[in-house]
C-alpha cells in the first residue's frame, strides 16, 4: 500500500515547518523504514548518554525518547478518531507536563525503546488498514484543522526532528 504525503496546502502552518523532514512521498514506507532506523539509532546510544541533558532545564535524552512515545500515541489516537468520522474537536497536550509527570527519567533507554517499537508497530497496522477516504478525512485537533494523512505525515516528521536534535545536542 502506498500512502502519499499531503500537499503543503493541506498542512497547517506549524506542520509546514516540518516538510523538510519528509522528502519521500510514500508515508507508509517511511513509517515502516523509520521503525528500524529508530531501533538502530537508540540501540547505538551509550548508557552514559541516556540521562544526559545538554542544558539546565532540558529533558534527558531518554525523556526525549519518551516524548516520542507520548506524541505518537496521541497523534495515532487523533488519526483513529478522525478516520472514524468523529467530529468532536480534540484537545492539544502540554508535552512538558507529560514529560514531567512520566517516569521516563527513571527507566532505561532500552525499556523505552521497546515501547517505541511496540507503539510504532501498532501505528503501522492502524494506517496500513485505512482506505483513501479515511486518510482524507479532516477534523480539528489542537484548534487546527488536520487530515488523517497530515497526522501520519507529522508522526514521521516529528520523530525525524527529534532524532536530529538528539544527534546534534546530545550525542556530539
mmCIF file of N, CA and C in Angstrom, residues 3 20 40-41 43 53 55 60 69 73 79 85 88 90 101 103 107 130 132 143 148-150 159 163-164 170:
data_model
loop_
_atom_site.group_PDB
_atom_site.id
_atom_site.type_symbol
_atom_site.label_atom_id
_atom_site.label_comp_id
_atom_site.label_asym_id
_atom_site.label_seq_id
_atom_site.Cartn_x
_atom_site.Cartn_y
_atom_site.Cartn_z
ATOM 1 N N UNK A 3 0.830 5.349 0.675
ATOM 2 C CA UNK A 3 0.097 6.489 1.234
ATOM 3 C C UNK A 3 0.892 7.740 0.903
ATOM 4 N N UNK A 20 10.604 19.630 5.524
ATOM 5 C CA UNK A 20 11.980 19.247 5.189
ATOM 6 C C UNK A 20 12.356 17.871 5.742
ATOM 7 N N UNK A 40 17.899 1.093 15.513
ATOM 8 C CA UNK A 40 19.355 1.186 15.391
ATOM 9 C C UNK A 40 19.888 2.436 16.080
ATOM 10 N N UNK A 41 19.213 3.546 15.861
ATOM 11 C CA UNK A 41 19.638 4.830 16.429
ATOM 12 C C UNK A 41 19.720 4.754 17.949
ATOM 13 N N UNK A 43 19.614 2.049 19.896
ATOM 14 C CA UNK A 43 20.495 0.965 20.353
ATOM 15 C C UNK A 43 21.952 1.409 20.388
ATOM 16 N N UNK A 53 21.641 15.721 29.788
ATOM 17 C CA UNK A 53 20.869 16.916 29.422
ATOM 18 C C UNK A 53 21.867 17.887 28.806
ATOM 19 N N UNK A 55 21.534 21.039 28.483
ATOM 20 C CA UNK A 55 21.484 22.326 29.195
ATOM 21 C C UNK A 55 20.554 22.173 30.390
ATOM 22 N N UNK A 60 16.273 14.925 29.636
ATOM 23 C CA UNK A 60 17.296 13.906 29.437
ATOM 24 C C UNK A 60 17.051 13.272 28.069
ATOM 25 N N UNK A 69 7.244 8.508 22.344
ATOM 26 C CA UNK A 69 6.168 7.560 22.670
ATOM 27 C C UNK A 69 4.847 8.291 22.879
ATOM 28 N N UNK A 73 1.507 8.156 20.283
ATOM 29 C CA UNK A 73 0.224 7.640 20.793
ATOM 30 C C UNK A 73 -0.889 8.656 20.579
ATOM 31 N N UNK A 79 -5.745 10.402 14.816
ATOM 32 C CA UNK A 79 -5.995 9.846 13.478
ATOM 33 C C UNK A 79 -7.129 8.825 13.518
ATOM 34 N N UNK A 85 -14.593 9.227 11.544
ATOM 35 C CA UNK A 85 -15.549 10.298 11.316
ATOM 36 C C UNK A 85 -16.082 10.928 12.598
ATOM 37 N N UNK A 88 -15.938 15.520 16.948
ATOM 38 C CA UNK A 88 -15.634 16.316 18.134
ATOM 39 C C UNK A 88 -14.213 16.859 18.066
ATOM 40 N N UNK A 90 -10.549 17.786 19.122
ATOM 41 C CA UNK A 90 -9.614 17.116 20.018
ATOM 42 C C UNK A 90 -8.666 18.150 20.620
ATOM 43 N N UNK A 101 5.388 14.459 34.298
ATOM 44 C CA UNK A 101 4.556 13.511 35.029
ATOM 45 C C UNK A 101 4.697 12.067 34.550
ATOM 46 N N UNK A 103 7.540 8.697 33.965
ATOM 47 C CA UNK A 103 8.706 8.151 34.661
ATOM 48 C C UNK A 103 9.821 7.793 33.680
ATOM 49 N N UNK A 107 13.582 5.187 33.872
ATOM 50 C CA UNK A 107 13.616 3.944 33.089
ATOM 51 C C UNK A 107 14.883 3.885 32.247
ATOM 52 N N UNK A 130 -6.160 1.638 6.567
ATOM 53 C CA UNK A 130 -7.083 2.719 6.222
ATOM 54 C C UNK A 130 -7.188 2.830 4.712
ATOM 55 N N UNK A 132 -8.400 5.333 1.283
ATOM 56 C CA UNK A 132 -8.170 6.735 0.908
ATOM 57 C C UNK A 132 -9.193 7.674 1.538
ATOM 58 N N UNK A 143 -7.056 22.949 18.075
ATOM 59 C CA UNK A 143 -7.607 24.159 17.462
ATOM 60 C C UNK A 143 -7.205 24.382 16.008
ATOM 61 N N UNK A 148 -6.238 13.058 8.454
ATOM 62 C CA UNK A 148 -5.608 11.835 8.947
ATOM 63 C C UNK A 148 -4.244 11.685 8.278
ATOM 64 N N UNK A 149 -4.168 11.945 6.993
ATOM 65 C CA UNK A 149 -2.907 11.890 6.249
ATOM 66 C C UNK A 149 -1.887 12.884 6.839
ATOM 67 N N UNK A 150 -2.362 14.059 7.212
ATOM 68 C CA UNK A 150 -1.483 15.058 7.835
ATOM 69 C C UNK A 150 -0.926 14.582 9.162
ATOM 70 N N UNK A 159 9.345 12.440 14.633
ATOM 71 C CA UNK A 159 10.406 11.526 15.077
ATOM 72 C C UNK A 159 11.738 11.904 14.438
ATOM 73 N N UNK A 163 15.133 12.994 16.475
ATOM 74 C CA UNK A 163 16.361 12.215 16.313
ATOM 75 C C UNK A 163 17.493 13.143 15.862
ATOM 76 N N UNK A 164 17.178 14.135 15.068
ATOM 77 C CA UNK A 164 18.174 15.136 14.678
ATOM 78 C C UNK A 164 18.638 15.964 15.863
ATOM 79 N N UNK A 170 22.810 16.032 21.942
ATOM 80 C CA UNK A 170 23.051 15.053 22.996
ATOM 81 C C UNK A 170 24.242 14.144 22.710
#
